[in-house]
PDB file with one MODEL, atoms N, CA, C and O in Angstrom:
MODEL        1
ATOM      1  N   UNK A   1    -114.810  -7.545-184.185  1.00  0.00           N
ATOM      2  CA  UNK A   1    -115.809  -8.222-183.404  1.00  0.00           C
ATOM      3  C   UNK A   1    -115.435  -9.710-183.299  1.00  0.00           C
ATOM      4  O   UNK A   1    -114.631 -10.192-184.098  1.00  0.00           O
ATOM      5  N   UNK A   2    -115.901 -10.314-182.503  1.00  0.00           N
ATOM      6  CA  UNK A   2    -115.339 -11.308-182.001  1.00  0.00           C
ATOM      7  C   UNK A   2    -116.549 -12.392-182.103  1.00  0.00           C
ATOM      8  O   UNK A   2    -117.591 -12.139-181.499  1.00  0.00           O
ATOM      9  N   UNK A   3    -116.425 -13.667-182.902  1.00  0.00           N
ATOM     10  CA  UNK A   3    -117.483 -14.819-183.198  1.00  0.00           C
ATOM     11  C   UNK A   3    -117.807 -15.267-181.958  1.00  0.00           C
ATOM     12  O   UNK A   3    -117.106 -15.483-180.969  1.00  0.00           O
ATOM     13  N   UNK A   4    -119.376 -15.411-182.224  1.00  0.00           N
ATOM     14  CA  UNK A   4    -119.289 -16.533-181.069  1.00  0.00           C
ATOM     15  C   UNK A   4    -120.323 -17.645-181.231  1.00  0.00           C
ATOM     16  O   UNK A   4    -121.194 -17.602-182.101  1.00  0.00           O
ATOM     17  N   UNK A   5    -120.174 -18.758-180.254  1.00  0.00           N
ATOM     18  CA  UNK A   5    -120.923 -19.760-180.780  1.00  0.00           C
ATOM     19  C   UNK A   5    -121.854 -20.237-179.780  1.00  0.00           C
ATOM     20  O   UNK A   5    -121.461 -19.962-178.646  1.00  0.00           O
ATOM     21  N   UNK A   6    -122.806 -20.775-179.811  1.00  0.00           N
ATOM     22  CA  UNK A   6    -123.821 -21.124-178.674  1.00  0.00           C
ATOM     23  C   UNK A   6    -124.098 -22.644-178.314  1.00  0.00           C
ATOM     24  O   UNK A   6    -124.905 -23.205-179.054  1.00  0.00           O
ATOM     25  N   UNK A   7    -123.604 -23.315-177.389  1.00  0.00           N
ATOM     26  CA  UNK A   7    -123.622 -24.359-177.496  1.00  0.00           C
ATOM     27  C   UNK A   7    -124.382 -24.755-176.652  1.00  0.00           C
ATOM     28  O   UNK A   7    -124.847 -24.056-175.752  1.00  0.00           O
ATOM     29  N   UNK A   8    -124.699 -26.432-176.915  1.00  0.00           N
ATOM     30  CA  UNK A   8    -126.074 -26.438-175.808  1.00  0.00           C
ATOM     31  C   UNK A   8    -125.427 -28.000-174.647  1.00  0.00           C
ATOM     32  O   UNK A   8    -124.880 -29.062-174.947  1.00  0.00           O
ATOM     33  N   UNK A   9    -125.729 -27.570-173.700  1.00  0.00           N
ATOM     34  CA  UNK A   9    -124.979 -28.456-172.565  1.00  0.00           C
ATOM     35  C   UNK A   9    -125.802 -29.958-172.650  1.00  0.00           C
ATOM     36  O   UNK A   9    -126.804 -30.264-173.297  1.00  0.00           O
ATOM     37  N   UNK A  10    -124.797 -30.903-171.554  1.00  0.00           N
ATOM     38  CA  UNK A  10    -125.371 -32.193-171.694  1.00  0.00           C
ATOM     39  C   UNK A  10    -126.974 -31.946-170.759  1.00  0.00           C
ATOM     40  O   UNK A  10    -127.277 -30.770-170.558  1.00  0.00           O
ATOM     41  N   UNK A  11    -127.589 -32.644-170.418  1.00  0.00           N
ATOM     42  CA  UNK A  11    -128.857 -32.398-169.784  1.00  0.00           C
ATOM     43  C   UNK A  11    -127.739 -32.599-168.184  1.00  0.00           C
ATOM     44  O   UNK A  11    -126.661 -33.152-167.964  1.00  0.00           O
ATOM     45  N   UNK A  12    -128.738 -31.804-167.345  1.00  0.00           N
ATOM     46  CA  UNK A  12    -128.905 -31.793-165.700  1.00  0.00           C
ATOM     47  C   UNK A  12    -128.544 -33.345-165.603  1.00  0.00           C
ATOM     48  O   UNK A  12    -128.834 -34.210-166.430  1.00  0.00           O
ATOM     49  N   UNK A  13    -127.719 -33.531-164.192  1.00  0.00           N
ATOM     50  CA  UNK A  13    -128.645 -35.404-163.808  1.00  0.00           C
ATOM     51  C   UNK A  13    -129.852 -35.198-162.789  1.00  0.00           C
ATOM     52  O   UNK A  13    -130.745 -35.959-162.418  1.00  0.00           O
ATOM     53  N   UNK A  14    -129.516 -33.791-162.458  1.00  0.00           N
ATOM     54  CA  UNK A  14    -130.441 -33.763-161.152  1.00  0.00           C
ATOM     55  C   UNK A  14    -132.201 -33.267-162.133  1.00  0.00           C
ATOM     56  O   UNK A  14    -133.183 -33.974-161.906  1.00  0.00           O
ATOM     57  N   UNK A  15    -132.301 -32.326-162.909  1.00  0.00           N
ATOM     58  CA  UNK A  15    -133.239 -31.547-163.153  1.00  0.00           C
ATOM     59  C   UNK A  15    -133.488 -32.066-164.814  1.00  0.00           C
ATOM     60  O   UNK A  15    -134.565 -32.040-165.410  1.00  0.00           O
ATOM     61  N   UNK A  16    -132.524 -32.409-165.207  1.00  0.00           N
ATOM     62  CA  UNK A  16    -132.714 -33.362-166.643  1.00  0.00           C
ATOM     63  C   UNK A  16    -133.018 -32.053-167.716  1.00  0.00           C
ATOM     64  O   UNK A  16    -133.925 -32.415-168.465  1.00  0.00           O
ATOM     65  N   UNK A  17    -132.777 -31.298-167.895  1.00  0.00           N
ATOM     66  CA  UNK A  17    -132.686 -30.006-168.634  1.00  0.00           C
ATOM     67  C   UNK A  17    -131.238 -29.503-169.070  1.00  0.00           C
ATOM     68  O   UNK A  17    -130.197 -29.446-168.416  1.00  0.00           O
ATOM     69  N   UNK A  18    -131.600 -29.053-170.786  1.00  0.00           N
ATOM     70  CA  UNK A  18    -130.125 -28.708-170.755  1.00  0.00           C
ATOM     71  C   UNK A  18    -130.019 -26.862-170.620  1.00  0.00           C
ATOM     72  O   UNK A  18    -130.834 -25.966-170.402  1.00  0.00           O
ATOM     73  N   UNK A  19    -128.535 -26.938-170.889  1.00  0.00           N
ATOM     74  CA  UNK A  19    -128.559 -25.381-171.021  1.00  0.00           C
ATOM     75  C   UNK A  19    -127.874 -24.430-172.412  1.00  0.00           C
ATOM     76  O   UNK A  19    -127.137 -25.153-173.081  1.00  0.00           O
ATOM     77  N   UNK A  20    -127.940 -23.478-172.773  1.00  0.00           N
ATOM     78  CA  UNK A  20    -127.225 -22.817-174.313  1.00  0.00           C
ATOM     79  C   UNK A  20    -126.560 -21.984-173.125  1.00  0.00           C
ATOM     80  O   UNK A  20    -126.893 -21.448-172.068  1.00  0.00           O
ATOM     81  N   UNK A  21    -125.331 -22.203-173.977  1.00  0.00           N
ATOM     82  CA  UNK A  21    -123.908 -21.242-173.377  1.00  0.00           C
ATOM     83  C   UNK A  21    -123.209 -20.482-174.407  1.00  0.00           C
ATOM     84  O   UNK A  21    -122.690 -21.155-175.298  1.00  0.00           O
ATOM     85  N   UNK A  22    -123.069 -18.976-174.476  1.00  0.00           N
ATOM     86  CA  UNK A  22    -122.219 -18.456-175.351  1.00  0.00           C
ATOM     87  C   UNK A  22    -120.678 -19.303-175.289  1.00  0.00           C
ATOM     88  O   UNK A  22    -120.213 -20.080-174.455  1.00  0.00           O
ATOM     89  N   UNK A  23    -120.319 -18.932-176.162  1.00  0.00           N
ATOM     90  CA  UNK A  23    -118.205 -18.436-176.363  1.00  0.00           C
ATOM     91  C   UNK A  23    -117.972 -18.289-177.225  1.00  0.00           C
ATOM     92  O   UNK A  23    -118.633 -18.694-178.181  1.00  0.00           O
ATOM     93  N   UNK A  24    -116.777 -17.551-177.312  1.00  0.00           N
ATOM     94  CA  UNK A  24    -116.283 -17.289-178.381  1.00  0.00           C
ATOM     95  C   UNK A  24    -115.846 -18.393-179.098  1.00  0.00           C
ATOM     96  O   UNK A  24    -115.429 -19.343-178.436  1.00  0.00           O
ATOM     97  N   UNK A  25    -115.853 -18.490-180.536  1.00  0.00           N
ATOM     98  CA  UNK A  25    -115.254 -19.789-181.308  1.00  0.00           C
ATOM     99  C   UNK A  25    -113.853 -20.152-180.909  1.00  0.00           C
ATOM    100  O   UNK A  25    -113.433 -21.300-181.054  1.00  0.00           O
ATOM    101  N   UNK A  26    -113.269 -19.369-180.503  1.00  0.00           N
ATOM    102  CA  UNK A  26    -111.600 -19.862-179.998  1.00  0.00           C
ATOM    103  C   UNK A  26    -111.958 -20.949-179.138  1.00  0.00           C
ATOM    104  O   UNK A  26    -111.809 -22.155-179.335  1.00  0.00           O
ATOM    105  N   UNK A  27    -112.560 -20.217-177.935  1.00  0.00           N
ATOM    106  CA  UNK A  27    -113.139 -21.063-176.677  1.00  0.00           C
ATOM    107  C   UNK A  27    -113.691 -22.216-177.365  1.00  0.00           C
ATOM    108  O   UNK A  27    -112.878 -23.117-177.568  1.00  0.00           O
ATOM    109  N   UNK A  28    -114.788 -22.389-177.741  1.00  0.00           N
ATOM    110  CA  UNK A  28    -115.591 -23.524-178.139  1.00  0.00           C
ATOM    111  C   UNK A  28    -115.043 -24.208-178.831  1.00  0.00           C
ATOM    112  O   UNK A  28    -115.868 -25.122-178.809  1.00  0.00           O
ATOM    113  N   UNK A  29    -113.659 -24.842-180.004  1.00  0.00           N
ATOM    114  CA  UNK A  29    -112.629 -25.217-179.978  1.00  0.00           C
ATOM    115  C   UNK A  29    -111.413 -25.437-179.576  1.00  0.00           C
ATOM    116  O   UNK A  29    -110.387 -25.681-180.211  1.00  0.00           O
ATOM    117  N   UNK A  30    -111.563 -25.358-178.763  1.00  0.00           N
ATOM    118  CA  UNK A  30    -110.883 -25.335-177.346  1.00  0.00           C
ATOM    119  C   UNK A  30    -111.026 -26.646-176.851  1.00  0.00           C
ATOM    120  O   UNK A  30    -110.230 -27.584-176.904  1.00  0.00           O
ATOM    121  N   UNK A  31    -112.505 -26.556-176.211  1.00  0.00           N
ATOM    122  CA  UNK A  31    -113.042 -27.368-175.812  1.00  0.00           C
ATOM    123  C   UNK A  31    -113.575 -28.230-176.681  1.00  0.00           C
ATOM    124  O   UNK A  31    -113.983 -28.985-175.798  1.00  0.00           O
ATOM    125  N   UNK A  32    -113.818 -28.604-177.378  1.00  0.00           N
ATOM    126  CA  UNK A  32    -114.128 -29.476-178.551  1.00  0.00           C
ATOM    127  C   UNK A  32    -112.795 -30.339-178.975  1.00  0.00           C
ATOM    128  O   UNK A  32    -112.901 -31.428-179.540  1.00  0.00           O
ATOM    129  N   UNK A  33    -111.729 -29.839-178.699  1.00  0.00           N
ATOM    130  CA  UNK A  33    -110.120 -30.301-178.864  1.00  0.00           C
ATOM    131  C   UNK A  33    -109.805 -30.697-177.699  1.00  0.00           C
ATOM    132  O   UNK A  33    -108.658 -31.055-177.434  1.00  0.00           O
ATOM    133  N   UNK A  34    -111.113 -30.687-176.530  1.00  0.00           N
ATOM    134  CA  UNK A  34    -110.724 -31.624-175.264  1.00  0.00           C
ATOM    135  C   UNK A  34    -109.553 -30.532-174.468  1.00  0.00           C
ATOM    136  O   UNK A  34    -108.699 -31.153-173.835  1.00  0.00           O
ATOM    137  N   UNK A  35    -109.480 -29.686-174.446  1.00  0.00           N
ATOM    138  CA  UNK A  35    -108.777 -28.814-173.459  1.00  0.00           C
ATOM    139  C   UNK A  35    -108.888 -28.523-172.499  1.00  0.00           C
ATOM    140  O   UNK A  35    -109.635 -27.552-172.389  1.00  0.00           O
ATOM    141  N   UNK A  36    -108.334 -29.034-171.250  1.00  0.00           N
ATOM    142  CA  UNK A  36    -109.145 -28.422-169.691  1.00  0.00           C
ATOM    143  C   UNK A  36    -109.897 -27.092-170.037  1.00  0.00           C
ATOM    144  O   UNK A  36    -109.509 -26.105-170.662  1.00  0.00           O
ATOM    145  N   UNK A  37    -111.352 -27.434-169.306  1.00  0.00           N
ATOM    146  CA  UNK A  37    -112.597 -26.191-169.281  1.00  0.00           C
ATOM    147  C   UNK A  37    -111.588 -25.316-168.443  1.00  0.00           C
ATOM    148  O   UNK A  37    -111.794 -24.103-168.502  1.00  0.00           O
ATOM    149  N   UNK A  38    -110.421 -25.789-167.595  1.00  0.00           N
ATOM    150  CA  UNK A  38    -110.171 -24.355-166.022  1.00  0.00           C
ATOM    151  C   UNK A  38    -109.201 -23.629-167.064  1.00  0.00           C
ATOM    152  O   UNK A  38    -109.118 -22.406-166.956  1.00  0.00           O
ATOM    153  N   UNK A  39    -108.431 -24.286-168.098  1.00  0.00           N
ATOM    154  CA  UNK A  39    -107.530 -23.342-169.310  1.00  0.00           C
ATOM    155  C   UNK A  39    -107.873 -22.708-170.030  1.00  0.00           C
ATOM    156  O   UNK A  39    -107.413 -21.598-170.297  1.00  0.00           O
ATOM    157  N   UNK A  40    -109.076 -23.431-170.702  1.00  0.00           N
ATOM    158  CA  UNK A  40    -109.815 -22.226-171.444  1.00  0.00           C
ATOM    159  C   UNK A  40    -110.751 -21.190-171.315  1.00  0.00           C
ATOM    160  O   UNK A  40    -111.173 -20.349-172.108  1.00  0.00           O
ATOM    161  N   UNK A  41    -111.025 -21.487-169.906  1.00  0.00           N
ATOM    162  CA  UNK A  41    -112.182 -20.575-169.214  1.00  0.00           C
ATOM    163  C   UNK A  41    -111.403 -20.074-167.534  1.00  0.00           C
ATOM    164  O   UNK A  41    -112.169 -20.028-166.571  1.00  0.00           O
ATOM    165  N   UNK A  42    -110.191 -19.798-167.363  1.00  0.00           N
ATOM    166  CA  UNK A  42    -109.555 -19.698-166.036  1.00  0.00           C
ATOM    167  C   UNK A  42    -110.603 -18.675-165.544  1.00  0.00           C
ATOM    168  O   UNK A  42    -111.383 -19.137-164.711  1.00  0.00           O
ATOM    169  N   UNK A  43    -110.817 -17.150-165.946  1.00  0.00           N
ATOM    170  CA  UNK A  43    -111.691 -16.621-165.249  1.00  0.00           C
ATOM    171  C   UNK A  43    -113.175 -17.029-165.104  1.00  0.00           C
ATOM    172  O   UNK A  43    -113.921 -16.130-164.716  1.00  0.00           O
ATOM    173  N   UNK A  44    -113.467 -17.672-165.236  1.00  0.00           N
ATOM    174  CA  UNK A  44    -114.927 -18.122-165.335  1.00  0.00           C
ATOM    175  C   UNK A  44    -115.015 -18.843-163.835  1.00  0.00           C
ATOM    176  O   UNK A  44    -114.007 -19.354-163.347  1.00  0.00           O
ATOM    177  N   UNK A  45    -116.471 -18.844-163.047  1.00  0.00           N
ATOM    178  CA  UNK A  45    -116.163 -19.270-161.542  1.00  0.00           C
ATOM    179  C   UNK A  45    -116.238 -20.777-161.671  1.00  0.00           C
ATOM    180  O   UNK A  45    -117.155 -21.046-162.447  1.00  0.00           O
ATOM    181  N   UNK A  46    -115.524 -22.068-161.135  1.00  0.00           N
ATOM    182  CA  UNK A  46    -115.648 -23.230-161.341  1.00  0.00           C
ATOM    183  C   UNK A  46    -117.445 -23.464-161.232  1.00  0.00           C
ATOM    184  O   UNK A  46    -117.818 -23.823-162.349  1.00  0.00           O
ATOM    185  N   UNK A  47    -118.866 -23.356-160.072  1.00  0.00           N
ATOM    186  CA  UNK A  47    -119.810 -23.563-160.713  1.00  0.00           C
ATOM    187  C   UNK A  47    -120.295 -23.573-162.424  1.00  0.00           C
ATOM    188  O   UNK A  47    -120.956 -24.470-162.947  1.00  0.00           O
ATOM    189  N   UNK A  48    -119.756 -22.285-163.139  1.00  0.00           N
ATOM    190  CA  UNK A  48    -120.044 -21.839-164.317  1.00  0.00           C
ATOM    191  C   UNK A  48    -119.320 -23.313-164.963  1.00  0.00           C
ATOM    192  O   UNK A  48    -120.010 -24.148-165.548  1.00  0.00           O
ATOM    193  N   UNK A  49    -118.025 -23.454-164.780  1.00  0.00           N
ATOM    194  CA  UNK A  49    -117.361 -24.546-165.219  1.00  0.00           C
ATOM    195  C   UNK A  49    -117.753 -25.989-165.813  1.00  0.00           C
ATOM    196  O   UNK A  49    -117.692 -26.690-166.822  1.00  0.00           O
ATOM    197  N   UNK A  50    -118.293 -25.930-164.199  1.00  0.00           N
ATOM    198  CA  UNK A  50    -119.028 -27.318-164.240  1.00  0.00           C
ATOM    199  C   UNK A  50    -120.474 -27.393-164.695  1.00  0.00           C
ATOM    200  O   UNK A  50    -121.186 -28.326-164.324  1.00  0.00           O
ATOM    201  N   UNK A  51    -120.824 -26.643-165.315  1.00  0.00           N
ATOM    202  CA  UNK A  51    -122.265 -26.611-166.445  1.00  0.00           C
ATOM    203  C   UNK A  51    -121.692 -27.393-167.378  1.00  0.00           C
ATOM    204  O   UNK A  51    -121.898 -28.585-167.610  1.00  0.00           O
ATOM    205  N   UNK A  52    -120.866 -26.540-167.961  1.00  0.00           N
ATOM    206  CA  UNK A  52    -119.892 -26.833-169.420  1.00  0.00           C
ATOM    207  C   UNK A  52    -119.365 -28.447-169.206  1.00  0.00           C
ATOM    208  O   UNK A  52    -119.506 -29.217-170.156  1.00  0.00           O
ATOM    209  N   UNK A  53    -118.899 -28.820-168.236  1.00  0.00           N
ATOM    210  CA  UNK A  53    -118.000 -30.068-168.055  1.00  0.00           C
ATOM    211  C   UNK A  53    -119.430 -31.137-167.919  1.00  0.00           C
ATOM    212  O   UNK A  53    -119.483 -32.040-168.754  1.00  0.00           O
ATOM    213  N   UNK A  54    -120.356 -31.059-167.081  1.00  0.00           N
ATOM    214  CA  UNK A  54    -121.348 -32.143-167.086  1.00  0.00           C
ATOM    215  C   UNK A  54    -123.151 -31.987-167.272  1.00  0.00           C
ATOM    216  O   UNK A  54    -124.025 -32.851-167.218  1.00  0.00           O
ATOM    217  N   UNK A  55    -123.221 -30.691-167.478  1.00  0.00           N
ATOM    218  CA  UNK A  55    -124.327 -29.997-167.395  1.00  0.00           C
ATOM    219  C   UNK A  55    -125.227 -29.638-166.356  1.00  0.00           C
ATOM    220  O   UNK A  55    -126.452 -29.528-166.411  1.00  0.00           O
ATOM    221  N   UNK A  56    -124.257 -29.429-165.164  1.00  0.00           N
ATOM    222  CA  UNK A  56    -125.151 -29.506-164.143  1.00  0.00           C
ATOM    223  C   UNK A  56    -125.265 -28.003-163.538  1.00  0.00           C
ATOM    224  O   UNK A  56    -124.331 -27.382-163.030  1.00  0.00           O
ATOM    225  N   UNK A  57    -126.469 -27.588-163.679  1.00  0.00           N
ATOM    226  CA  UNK A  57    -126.494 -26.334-162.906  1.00  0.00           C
ATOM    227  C   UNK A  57    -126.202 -26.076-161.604  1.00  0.00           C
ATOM    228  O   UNK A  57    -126.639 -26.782-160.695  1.00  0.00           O
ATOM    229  N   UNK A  58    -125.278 -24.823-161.372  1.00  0.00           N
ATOM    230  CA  UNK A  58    -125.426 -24.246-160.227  1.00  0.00           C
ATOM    231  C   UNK A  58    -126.254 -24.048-159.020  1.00  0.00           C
ATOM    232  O   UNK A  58    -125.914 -23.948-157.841  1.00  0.00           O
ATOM    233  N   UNK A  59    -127.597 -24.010-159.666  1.00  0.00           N
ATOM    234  CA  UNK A  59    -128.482 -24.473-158.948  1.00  0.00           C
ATOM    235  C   UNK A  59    -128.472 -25.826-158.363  1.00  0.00           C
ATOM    236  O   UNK A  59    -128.036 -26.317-157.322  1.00  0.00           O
ATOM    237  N   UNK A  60    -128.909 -26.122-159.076  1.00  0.00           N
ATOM    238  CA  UNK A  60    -129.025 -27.824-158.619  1.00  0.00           C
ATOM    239  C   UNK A  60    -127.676 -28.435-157.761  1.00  0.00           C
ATOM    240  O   UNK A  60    -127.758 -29.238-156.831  1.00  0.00           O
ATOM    241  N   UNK A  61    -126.663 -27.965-158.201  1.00  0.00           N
ATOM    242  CA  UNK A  61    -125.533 -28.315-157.451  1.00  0.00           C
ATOM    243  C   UNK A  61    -125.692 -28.053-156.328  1.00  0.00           C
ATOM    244  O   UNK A  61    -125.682 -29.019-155.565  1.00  0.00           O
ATOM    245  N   UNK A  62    -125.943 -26.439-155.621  1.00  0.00           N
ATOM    246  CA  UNK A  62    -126.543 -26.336-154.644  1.00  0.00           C
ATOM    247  C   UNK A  62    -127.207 -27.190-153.771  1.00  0.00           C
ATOM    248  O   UNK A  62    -126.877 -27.703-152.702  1.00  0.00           O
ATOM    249  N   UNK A  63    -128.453 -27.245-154.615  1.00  0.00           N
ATOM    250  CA  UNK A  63    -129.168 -28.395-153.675  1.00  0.00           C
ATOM    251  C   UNK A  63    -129.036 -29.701-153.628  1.00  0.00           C
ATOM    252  O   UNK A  63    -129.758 -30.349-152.870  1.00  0.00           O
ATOM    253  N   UNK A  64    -128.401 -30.112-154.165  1.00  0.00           N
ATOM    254  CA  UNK A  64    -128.473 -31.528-154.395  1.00  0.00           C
ATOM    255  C   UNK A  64    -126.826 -31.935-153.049  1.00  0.00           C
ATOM    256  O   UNK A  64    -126.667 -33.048-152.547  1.00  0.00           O
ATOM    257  N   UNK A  65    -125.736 -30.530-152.738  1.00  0.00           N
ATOM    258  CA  UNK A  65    -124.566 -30.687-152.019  1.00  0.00           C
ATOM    259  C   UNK A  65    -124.253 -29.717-151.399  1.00  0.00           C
ATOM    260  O   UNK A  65    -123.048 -29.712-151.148  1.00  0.00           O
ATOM    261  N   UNK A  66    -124.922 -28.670-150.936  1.00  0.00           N
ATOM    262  CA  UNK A  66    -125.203 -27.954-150.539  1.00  0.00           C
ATOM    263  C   UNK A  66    -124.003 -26.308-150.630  1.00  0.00           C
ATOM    264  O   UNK A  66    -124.349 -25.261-150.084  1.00  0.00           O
TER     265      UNK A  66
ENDMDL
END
């Protein structure tokens, strides 16, 4: 079985809310060691990405750029 860790994102700029994201501990040291999010997460869709990178939801990205 495979660890995983739950981490909690920076807040929205648009909606000011944060978010909890699984990964596996590999992943989440990964990124914690500053590793491009697109290397350690290549299949993941860049929206999903960019939660992780600034906390901004998909949503909100949406609306805020359509």
């Amino acid at each position: 079985m495979t660890e995983t860790v739950t981490i909690e994102t920076r807040a929205c700029m648009f909606c000011g809310a944060s978010s909890r994201v699984e990964l596996t501990a590999r992943q989440a040291a990964a990124l914690a060691a500053r590793r491009p999010v697109q290397d350690v997460l290549p299949d993941v869709e860049p929206a999903r990405r960019e939660l992780l990178i600034s906390g901004t939801h998909p949503d909100c990205w949406a609306r805020a750029f359509g």
